[in-house]
Amino acid sequence: MAYQAKSALEVQLDVLGALILRDIRTRFGGTMWGYSIAVLWPCAHVLVITAIYAIMRKPTPIGDSIVLFAVSGLSPYIILNYMSRKMMEGPLQNKQLIYFPQVKFFDVVMSRAIVEVCTSSLSIFLVFFIAACCGANIVPHDAYPFCEGMLLALCFAMGAGFLNVFISQVMPQWLMLVIAPILILYFTSGTVIVVEAMPAVVYDYVQWNPLMHIVKVCRSAFYPGYGMDADVMFVLIVSGAMALIGLLGIRFVVPRFLN
């Protein structure tokens, strides 16, 4: 049988698959236990918030289940936090692979993005499973807003990830500095407290936080009537702008720093 050369697309898919497997094995020790730590770690956010409200005896801001309140708000943040940062770390940790002719810089970025999508999905599933075991009613009144919120979180995290990759290649210190804007997004998004409880002056500025709108969309699936003022188009515009800037930077600017 004559040997048939693989197409360029098949070669790129093989490279992408190999990078994904290598990423999982090197980052998590190649064992189920190593990967389980990455999946279980986001659950600590829910446990900490639940414990704080229980110790301080604070009433649940919305509804009657603090677990459901925490889970519905933290799910978008889990996607944003881990995906946007880990996408940035991928090229920095696997820079030597780019010198192979078959491996492109963008392949390394996308392989890390795919791994983080799978890891975040498993983490969110596990978070909701634990919430159900704690007695919370995790069945949404309307599944569409929850799916919409997760897709918006994915778009926002992907756009932030591309932008972070670009900035970190130009300025490696961004790997640590990025923690500050992520924390600002976190504390002004309504994951811990509802933004409506903030002073009017602060709330006007919080409206510029895309994560806040995503959290509102996600929570509207569990709390009917909540989050009607969430601006989905604003989230898509910001996500697209960040992705465009990041991709253009990766295409035209980053190669100058790699050579």
PDB file of C-alpha atoms in Angstrom:
ATOM      1  CA  MET A   1       0.000   0.000   0.000  1.00  0.00           C
ATOM      2  CA  ALA A   2       1.378   3.379  -0.972  1.00  0.00           C
ATOM      3  CA  TYR A   3       2.095   5.798   1.856  1.00  0.00           C
ATOM      4  CA  GLN A   4      -0.250   8.784   1.906  1.00  0.00           C
ATOM      5  CA  ALA A   5       1.161  11.984   3.335  1.00  0.00           C
ATOM      6  CA  LYS A   6      -0.976  13.691   5.930  1.00  0.00           C
ATOM      7  CA  SER A   7      -2.592  16.990   5.116  1.00  0.00           C
ATOM      8  CA  ALA A   8      -1.559  20.179   6.911  1.00  0.00           C
ATOM      9  CA  LEU A   9      -4.779  20.072   8.934  1.00  0.00           C
ATOM     10  CA  GLU A  10      -4.169  16.488  10.049  1.00  0.00           C
ATOM     11  CA  VAL A  11      -0.622  17.361  11.074  1.00  0.00           C
ATOM     12  CA  GLN A  12      -1.833  20.335  13.119  1.00  0.00           C
ATOM     13  CA  LEU A  13      -4.509  18.225  14.809  1.00  0.00           C
ATOM     14  CA  ASP A  14      -1.907  15.577  15.676  1.00  0.00           C
ATOM     15  CA  VAL A  15       0.373  18.259  17.113  1.00  0.00           C
ATOM     16  CA  LEU A  16      -2.501  19.749  19.106  1.00  0.00           C
ATOM     17  CA  GLY A  17      -3.463  16.342  20.501  1.00  0.00           C
ATOM     18  CA  ALA A  18       0.142  15.596  21.478  1.00  0.00           C
ATOM     19  CA  LEU A  19       0.463  18.979  23.210  1.00  0.00           C
ATOM     20  CA  ILE A  20      -2.745  18.380  25.171  1.00  0.00           C
ATOM     21  CA  LEU A  21      -1.531  14.976  26.397  1.00  0.00           C
ATOM     22  CA  ARG A  22       1.889  16.388  27.250  1.00  0.00           C
ATOM     23  CA  ASP A  23       0.298  19.290  29.123  1.00  0.00           C
ATOM     24  CA  ILE A  24      -1.812  16.960  31.254  1.00  0.00           C
ATOM     25  CA  ARG A  25       1.072  14.617  32.031  1.00  0.00           C
ATOM     26  CA  THR A  26       3.664  17.259  32.870  1.00  0.00           C
ATOM     27  CA  ARG A  27       1.395  19.540  34.901  1.00  0.00           C
ATOM     28  CA  PHE A  28      -0.467  16.900  36.873  1.00  0.00           C
ATOM     29  CA  GLY A  29       2.206  14.227  37.221  1.00  0.00           C
ATOM     30  CA  GLY A  30       0.566  11.888  34.726  1.00  0.00           C
ATOM     31  CA  THR A  31      -1.686  10.422  37.425  1.00  0.00           C
ATOM     32  CA  MET A  32      -5.389  10.616  38.188  1.00  0.00           C
ATOM     33  CA  TRP A  33      -4.604  11.986  41.646  1.00  0.00           C
ATOM     34  CA  GLY A  34      -2.560  14.850  40.258  1.00  0.00           C
ATOM     35  CA  TYR A  35      -5.331  15.891  37.911  1.00  0.00           C
ATOM     36  CA  SER A  36      -7.970  15.507  40.626  1.00  0.00           C
ATOM     37  CA  ILE A  37      -6.221  18.232  42.662  1.00  0.00           C
ATOM     38  CA  ALA A  38      -6.696  20.693  39.789  1.00  0.00           C
ATOM     39  CA  VAL A  39     -10.372  19.733  39.551  1.00  0.00           C
ATOM     40  CA  LEU A  40     -11.016  19.838  43.305  1.00  0.00           C
ATOM     41  CA  TRP A  41      -9.188  23.092  44.042  1.00  0.00           C
ATOM     42  CA  PRO A  42     -11.996  25.454  42.867  1.00  0.00           C
ATOM     43  CA  CYS A  43     -14.347  23.737  45.330  1.00  0.00           C
ATOM     44  CA  ALA A  44     -12.384  25.451  48.109  1.00  0.00           C
ATOM     45  CA  HIS A  45     -13.879  28.797  47.020  1.00  0.00           C
ATOM     46  CA  VAL A  46     -17.397  27.546  47.687  1.00  0.00           C
ATOM     47  CA  LEU A  47     -16.434  25.995  51.024  1.00  0.00           C
ATOM     48  CA  VAL A  48     -14.686  29.178  52.215  1.00  0.00           C
ATOM     49  CA  ILE A  49     -17.587  31.471  51.335  1.00  0.00           C
ATOM     50  CA  THR A  50     -20.116  29.094  52.861  1.00  0.00           C
ATOM     51  CA  ALA A  51     -18.018  28.826  56.041  1.00  0.00           C
ATOM     52  CA  ILE A  52     -17.695  32.630  56.329  1.00  0.00           C
ATOM     53  CA  TYR A  53     -21.443  33.152  56.102  1.00  0.00           C
ATOM     54  CA  ALA A  54     -22.051  30.327  58.590  1.00  0.00           C
ATOM     55  CA  ILE A  55     -19.508  31.636  61.135  1.00  0.00           C
ATOM     56  CA  MET A  56     -20.661  35.248  60.854  1.00  0.00           C
ATOM     57  CA  ARG A  57     -24.320  34.140  60.854  1.00  0.00           C
ATOM     58  CA  LYS A  58     -25.082  36.362  57.901  1.00  0.00           C
ATOM     59  CA  PRO A  59     -28.367  35.923  56.017  1.00  0.00           C
ATOM     60  CA  THR A  60     -28.219  34.683  52.462  1.00  0.00           C
ATOM     61  CA  PRO A  61     -28.246  37.712  50.114  1.00  0.00           C
ATOM     62  CA  ILE A  62     -30.622  35.984  47.678  1.00  0.00           C
ATOM     63  CA  GLY A  63     -32.876  33.014  48.364  1.00  0.00           C
ATOM     64  CA  ASP A  64     -32.475  30.721  51.346  1.00  0.00           C
ATOM     65  CA  SER A  65     -29.427  28.617  50.364  1.00  0.00           C
ATOM     66  CA  ILE A  66     -25.968  30.093  50.808  1.00  0.00           C
ATOM     67  CA  VAL A  67     -24.497  27.107  48.955  1.00  0.00           C
ATOM     68  CA  LEU A  68     -26.603  27.780  45.851  1.00  0.00           C
ATOM     69  CA  PHE A  69     -25.803  31.498  46.087  1.00  0.00           C
ATOM     70  CA  ALA A  70     -22.066  30.764  46.172  1.00  0.00           C
ATOM     71  CA  VAL A  71     -22.156  28.135  43.427  1.00  0.00           C
ATOM     72  CA  SER A  72     -24.234  30.210  41.014  1.00  0.00           C
ATOM     73  CA  GLY A  73     -21.879  33.174  41.383  1.00  0.00           C
ATOM     74  CA  LEU A  74     -18.554  31.361  41.486  1.00  0.00           C
ATOM     75  CA  SER A  75     -19.083  29.168  38.410  1.00  0.00           C
ATOM     76  CA  PRO A  76     -18.315  31.994  35.914  1.00  0.00           C
ATOM     77  CA  TYR A  77     -15.387  33.152  38.066  1.00  0.00           C
ATOM     78  CA  ILE A  78     -13.873  29.663  38.082  1.00  0.00           C
ATOM     79  CA  ILE A  79     -13.809  29.692  34.286  1.00  0.00           C
ATOM     80  CA  LEU A  80     -12.341  33.202  34.082  1.00  0.00           C
ATOM     81  CA  ASN A  81      -9.726  32.836  36.811  1.00  0.00           C
ATOM     82  CA  TYR A  82      -8.180  29.538  35.784  1.00  0.00           C
ATOM     83  CA  MET A  83      -8.548  29.759  32.029  1.00  0.00           C
ATOM     84  CA  SER A  84      -7.254  33.315  31.584  1.00  0.00           C
ATOM     85  CA  ARG A  85      -4.191  32.649  33.772  1.00  0.00           C
ATOM     86  CA  LYS A  86      -3.343  29.133  32.627  1.00  0.00           C
ATOM     87  CA  MET A  87      -3.530  30.097  28.948  1.00  0.00           C
ATOM     88  CA  MET A  88      -0.885  32.723  29.714  1.00  0.00           C
ATOM     89  CA  GLU A  89       1.325  30.244  31.562  1.00  0.00           C
ATOM     90  CA  GLY A  90       1.259  27.664  28.729  1.00  0.00           C
ATOM     91  CA  PRO A  91       3.701  29.363  26.326  1.00  0.00           C
ATOM     92  CA  LEU A  92       5.971  30.437  29.183  1.00  0.00           C
ATOM     93  CA  GLN A  93       6.227  26.859  30.488  1.00  0.00           C
ATOM     94  CA  ASN A  94       6.560  25.223  27.051  1.00  0.00           C
ATOM     95  CA  LYS A  95       8.678  27.756  25.217  1.00  0.00           C
ATOM     96  CA  GLN A  96      11.205  25.133  24.132  1.00  0.00           C
ATOM     97  CA  LEU A  97       8.571  23.281  22.100  1.00  0.00           C
ATOM     98  CA  ILE A  98       8.112  26.234  19.759  1.00  0.00           C
ATOM     99  CA  TYR A  99      11.540  25.566  18.249  1.00  0.00           C
ATOM    100  CA  PHE A 100      10.189  22.360  16.644  1.00  0.00           C
ATOM    101  CA  PRO A 101       9.089  23.212  13.077  1.00  0.00           C
ATOM    102  CA  GLN A 102       5.718  21.426  13.403  1.00  0.00           C
ATOM    103  CA  VAL A 103       4.783  23.253  16.618  1.00  0.00           C
ATOM    104  CA  LYS A 104       3.429  26.759  16.324  1.00  0.00           C
ATOM    105  CA  PHE A 105       3.115  29.270  19.156  1.00  0.00           C
ATOM    106  CA  PHE A 106      -0.656  29.321  18.676  1.00  0.00           C
ATOM    107  CA  ASP A 107      -0.775  25.512  19.047  1.00  0.00           C
ATOM    108  CA  VAL A 108       0.714  25.776  22.529  1.00  0.00           C
ATOM    109  CA  VAL A 109      -1.828  28.453  23.472  1.00  0.00           C
ATOM    110  CA  MET A 110      -4.835  26.502  22.154  1.00  0.00           C
ATOM    111  CA  SER A 111      -3.754  23.208  23.731  1.00  0.00           C
ATOM    112  CA  ARG A 112      -3.657  24.892  27.142  1.00  0.00           C
ATOM    113  CA  ALA A 113      -7.047  26.530  26.465  1.00  0.00           C
ATOM    114  CA  ILE A 114      -8.645  23.154  25.646  1.00  0.00           C
ATOM    115  CA  VAL A 115      -7.199  21.557  28.781  1.00  0.00           C
ATOM    116  CA  GLU A 116      -8.557  24.396  30.915  1.00  0.00           C
ATOM    117  CA  VAL A 117     -12.015  24.177  29.328  1.00  0.00           C
ATOM    118  CA  CYS A 118     -12.177  20.489  30.260  1.00  0.00           C
ATOM    119  CA  THR A 119     -10.785  21.082  33.763  1.00  0.00           C
ATOM    120  CA  SER A 120     -13.147  23.984  34.495  1.00  0.00           C
ATOM    121  CA  SER A 121     -16.127  21.987  33.232  1.00  0.00           C
ATOM    122  CA  LEU A 122     -15.279  19.110  35.547  1.00  0.00           C
ATOM    123  CA  SER A 123     -14.738  21.531  38.449  1.00  0.00           C
ATOM    124  CA  ILE A 124     -18.125  23.185  37.938  1.00  0.00           C
ATOM    125  CA  PHE A 125     -19.840  19.801  37.661  1.00  0.00           C
ATOM    126  CA  LEU A 126     -18.186  18.714  40.899  1.00  0.00           C
ATOM    127  CA  VAL A 127     -19.118  21.992  42.636  1.00  0.00           C
ATOM    128  CA  PHE A 128     -22.771  21.512  41.739  1.00  0.00           C
ATOM    129  CA  PHE A 129     -22.612  17.866  42.794  1.00  0.00           C
ATOM    130  CA  ILE A 130     -21.276  18.869  46.222  1.00  0.00           C
ATOM    131  CA  ALA A 131     -23.985  21.548  46.459  1.00  0.00           C
ATOM    132  CA  ALA A 132     -26.640  18.912  45.762  1.00  0.00           C
ATOM    133  CA  CYS A 133     -25.147  16.678  48.460  1.00  0.00           C
ATOM    134  CA  CYS A 134     -25.442  19.628  50.877  1.00  0.00           C
ATOM    135  CA  GLY A 135     -29.176  19.808  50.192  1.00  0.00           C
ATOM    136  CA  ALA A 136     -29.198  22.744  47.776  1.00  0.00           C
ATOM    137  CA  ASN A 137     -31.725  22.694  44.949  1.00  0.00           C
ATOM    138  CA  ILE A 138     -29.353  22.954  42.007  1.00  0.00           C
ATOM    139  CA  VAL A 139     -32.022  22.427  39.336  1.00  0.00           C
ATOM    140  CA  PRO A 140     -32.429  25.803  37.567  1.00  0.00           C
ATOM    141  CA  HIS A 141     -35.871  27.243  36.935  1.00  0.00           C
ATOM    142  CA  ASP A 142     -34.698  27.957  33.401  1.00  0.00           C
ATOM    143  CA  ALA A 143     -31.640  26.159  32.034  1.00  0.00           C
ATOM    144  CA  TYR A 144     -31.161  28.581  29.123  1.00  0.00           C
ATOM    145  CA  PRO A 145     -29.759  31.511  31.190  1.00  0.00           C
ATOM    146  CA  PHE A 146     -27.316  29.176  32.936  1.00  0.00           C
ATOM    147  CA  CYS A 147     -26.013  27.801  29.632  1.00  0.00           C
ATOM    148  CA  GLU A 148     -25.872  31.357  28.285  1.00  0.00           C
ATOM    149  CA  GLY A 149     -23.921  32.481  31.342  1.00  0.00           C
ATOM    150  CA  MET A 150     -21.416  29.646  30.988  1.00  0.00           C
ATOM    151  CA  LEU A 151     -20.878  30.414  27.293  1.00  0.00           C
ATOM    152  CA  LEU A 152     -20.427  34.110  28.083  1.00  0.00           C
ATOM    153  CA  ALA A 153     -17.918  33.219  30.808  1.00  0.00           C
ATOM    154  CA  LEU A 154     -16.063  31.030  28.309  1.00  0.00           C
ATOM    155  CA  CYS A 155     -15.953  33.827  25.705  1.00  0.00           C
ATOM    156  CA  PHE A 156     -14.786  36.364  28.281  1.00  0.00           C
ATOM    157  CA  ALA A 157     -12.147  34.002  29.691  1.00  0.00           C
ATOM    158  CA  MET A 158     -10.891  33.126  26.197  1.00  0.00           C
ATOM    159  CA  GLY A 159     -10.612  36.792  25.232  1.00  0.00           C
ATOM    160  CA  ALA A 160      -8.808  37.611  28.480  1.00  0.00           C
ATOM    161  CA  GLY A 161      -6.567  34.593  27.948  1.00  0.00           C
ATOM    162  CA  PHE A 162      -5.455  35.695  24.472  1.00  0.00           C
ATOM    163  CA  LEU A 163      -4.816  39.206  25.760  1.00  0.00           C
ATOM    164  CA  ASN A 164      -2.835  37.872  28.731  1.00  0.00           C
ATOM    165  CA  VAL A 165      -0.728  35.686  26.433  1.00  0.00           C
ATOM    166  CA  PHE A 166       0.164  38.704  24.322  1.00  0.00           C
ATOM    167  CA  ILE A 167       0.989  40.961  27.281  1.00  0.00           C
ATOM    168  CA  SER A 168       2.982  38.289  29.135  1.00  0.00           C
ATOM    169  CA  GLN A 169       5.210  37.680  26.105  1.00  0.00           C
ATOM    170  CA  VAL A 170       6.000  41.389  25.887  1.00  0.00           C
ATOM    171  CA  MET A 171       6.158  41.903  29.668  1.00  0.00           C
ATOM    172  CA  PRO A 172       6.849  38.675  31.637  1.00  0.00           C
ATOM    173  CA  GLN A 173       6.055  40.463  34.926  1.00  0.00           C
ATOM    174  CA  TRP A 174       2.397  40.380  33.871  1.00  0.00           C
ATOM    175  CA  LEU A 175       2.283  36.775  35.096  1.00  0.00           C
ATOM    176  CA  MET A 176       2.158  38.150  38.646  1.00  0.00           C
ATOM    177  CA  LEU A 177       0.593  41.558  37.999  1.00  0.00           C
ATOM    178  CA  VAL A 178      -2.508  40.018  36.410  1.00  0.00           C
ATOM    179  CA  ILE A 179      -3.656  38.857  39.853  1.00  0.00           C
ATOM    180  CA  ALA A 180      -4.662  42.431  40.751  1.00  0.00           C
ATOM    181  CA  PRO A 181      -7.213  43.001  37.937  1.00  0.00           C
ATOM    182  CA  ILE A 182      -8.644  39.503  38.424  1.00  0.00           C
ATOM    183  CA  LEU A 183      -9.225  40.206  42.120  1.00  0.00           C
ATOM    184  CA  ILE A 184     -10.859  43.545  41.264  1.00  0.00           C
ATOM    185  CA  LEU A 185     -13.194  41.773  38.846  1.00  0.00           C
ATOM    186  CA  TYR A 186     -13.922  39.149  41.499  1.00  0.00           C
ATOM    187  CA  PHE A 187     -14.826  41.494  44.354  1.00  0.00           C
ATOM    188  CA  THR A 188     -16.960  43.773  42.156  1.00  0.00           C
ATOM    189  CA  SER A 189     -18.821  41.010  40.294  1.00  0.00           C
ATOM    190  CA  GLY A 190     -21.346  40.040  42.957  1.00  0.00           C
ATOM    191  CA  THR A 191     -19.938  36.586  43.600  1.00  0.00           C
ATOM    192  CA  VAL A 192     -19.595  37.246  47.341  1.00  0.00           C
ATOM    193  CA  ILE A 193     -22.200  39.987  47.842  1.00  0.00           C
ATOM    194  CA  VAL A 194     -24.936  41.186  45.514  1.00  0.00           C
ATOM    195  CA  VAL A 195     -23.911  44.329  43.681  1.00  0.00           C
ATOM    196  CA  GLU A 196     -27.306  45.912  44.351  1.00  0.00           C
ATOM    197  CA  ALA A 197     -26.274  46.220  48.002  1.00  0.00           C
ATOM    198  CA  MET A 198     -23.364  48.497  47.056  1.00  0.00           C
ATOM    199  CA  PRO A 199     -23.661  52.314  47.285  1.00  0.00           C
ATOM    200  CA  ALA A 200     -25.105  53.943  44.164  1.00  0.00           C
ATOM    201  CA  VAL A 201     -21.797  55.663  43.343  1.00  0.00           C
ATOM    202  CA  VAL A 202     -19.916  52.360  43.475  1.00  0.00           C
ATOM    203  CA  TYR A 203     -22.637  50.525  41.564  1.00  0.00           C
ATOM    204  CA  ASP A 204     -22.281  52.946  38.628  1.00  0.00           C
ATOM    205  CA  TYR A 205     -18.631  51.929  38.251  1.00  0.00           C
ATOM    206  CA  VAL A 206     -19.368  48.234  38.803  1.00  0.00           C
ATOM    207  CA  GLN A 207     -21.537  48.310  35.668  1.00  0.00           C
ATOM    208  CA  TRP A 208     -18.295  48.320  33.661  1.00  0.00           C
ATOM    209  CA  ASN A 209     -17.324  44.892  35.026  1.00  0.00           C
ATOM    210  CA  PRO A 210     -18.228  42.237  32.397  1.00  0.00           C
ATOM    211  CA  LEU A 211     -18.017  39.468  34.999  1.00  0.00           C
ATOM    212  CA  MET A 212     -20.794  41.144  36.989  1.00  0.00           C
ATOM    213  CA  HIS A 213     -23.153  40.872  34.021  1.00  0.00           C
ATOM    214  CA  ILE A 214     -22.174  37.224  33.499  1.00  0.00           C
ATOM    215  CA  VAL A 215     -22.866  36.417  37.159  1.00  0.00           C
ATOM    216  CA  LYS A 216     -26.269  38.074  36.878  1.00  0.00           C
ATOM    217  CA  VAL A 217     -27.153  36.016  33.805  1.00  0.00           C
ATOM    218  CA  CYS A 218     -26.039  32.818  35.538  1.00  0.00           C
ATOM    219  CA  ARG A 219     -27.954  33.558  38.737  1.00  0.00           C
ATOM    220  CA  SER A 220     -31.121  34.458  36.826  1.00  0.00           C
ATOM    221  CA  ALA A 221     -31.447  30.738  36.033  1.00  0.00           C
ATOM    222  CA  PHE A 222     -31.911  29.972  39.743  1.00  0.00           C
ATOM    223  CA  TYR A 223     -33.557  33.184  40.980  1.00  0.00           C
ATOM    224  CA  PRO A 224     -36.458  34.207  38.699  1.00  0.00           C
ATOM    225  CA  GLY A 225     -36.650  37.939  38.128  1.00  0.00           C
ATOM    226  CA  TYR A 226     -33.038  38.573  39.075  1.00  0.00           C
ATOM    227  CA  GLY A 227     -30.502  39.954  36.619  1.00  0.00           C
ATOM    228  CA  MET A 228     -32.951  41.434  34.133  1.00  0.00           C
ATOM    229  CA  ASP A 229     -30.596  44.384  33.584  1.00  0.00           C
ATOM    230  CA  ALA A 230     -27.589  42.239  32.612  1.00  0.00           C
ATOM    231  CA  ASP A 231     -25.983  43.513  29.387  1.00  0.00           C
ATOM    232  CA  VAL A 232     -25.016  40.501  27.278  1.00  0.00           C
ATOM    233  CA  MET A 233     -23.939  42.596  24.291  1.00  0.00           C
ATOM    234  CA  PHE A 234     -21.475  44.545  26.449  1.00  0.00           C
ATOM    235  CA  VAL A 235     -19.837  41.263  27.538  1.00  0.00           C
ATOM    236  CA  LEU A 236     -19.556  40.075  23.925  1.00  0.00           C
ATOM    237  CA  ILE A 237     -18.061  43.371  22.755  1.00  0.00           C
ATOM    238  CA  VAL A 238     -15.441  43.409  25.537  1.00  0.00           C
ATOM    239  CA  SER A 239     -14.619  39.721  24.990  1.00  0.00           C
ATOM    240  CA  GLY A 240     -14.279  40.212  21.227  1.00  0.00           C
ATOM    241  CA  ALA A 241     -12.111  43.305  21.645  1.00  0.00           C
ATOM    242  CA  MET A 242      -9.743  41.542  24.035  1.00  0.00           C
ATOM    243  CA  ALA A 243      -9.540  38.484  21.767  1.00  0.00           C
ATOM    244  CA  LEU A 244      -8.857  40.661  18.706  1.00  0.00           C
ATOM    245  CA  ILE A 245      -6.094  42.634  20.416  1.00  0.00           C
ATOM    246  CA  GLY A 246      -4.565  39.465  21.831  1.00  0.00           C
ATOM    247  CA  LEU A 247      -4.660  37.544  18.535  1.00  0.00           C
ATOM    248  CA  LEU A 248      -3.238  40.465  16.555  1.00  0.00           C
ATOM    249  CA  GLY A 249      -0.475  40.825  19.130  1.00  0.00           C
ATOM    250  CA  ILE A 250       0.273  37.079  19.014  1.00  0.00           C
ATOM    251  CA  ARG A 251       0.391  37.176  15.211  1.00  0.00           C
ATOM    252  CA  PHE A 252       2.422  40.315  14.568  1.00  0.00           C
ATOM    253  CA  VAL A 253       4.225  41.331  17.789  1.00  0.00           C
ATOM    254  CA  VAL A 254       5.046  38.176  19.748  1.00  0.00           C
ATOM    255  CA  PRO A 255       7.235  36.608  16.972  1.00  0.00           C
ATOM    256  CA  ARG A 256       9.675  39.512  17.360  1.00  0.00           C
ATOM    257  CA  PHE A 257      10.187  38.592  21.023  1.00  0.00           C
ATOM    258  CA  LEU A 258      10.583  34.870  20.257  1.00  0.00           C
ATOM    259  CA  ASN A 259      13.398  35.346  17.740  1.00  0.00           C
TER     260      ASN A 259
END
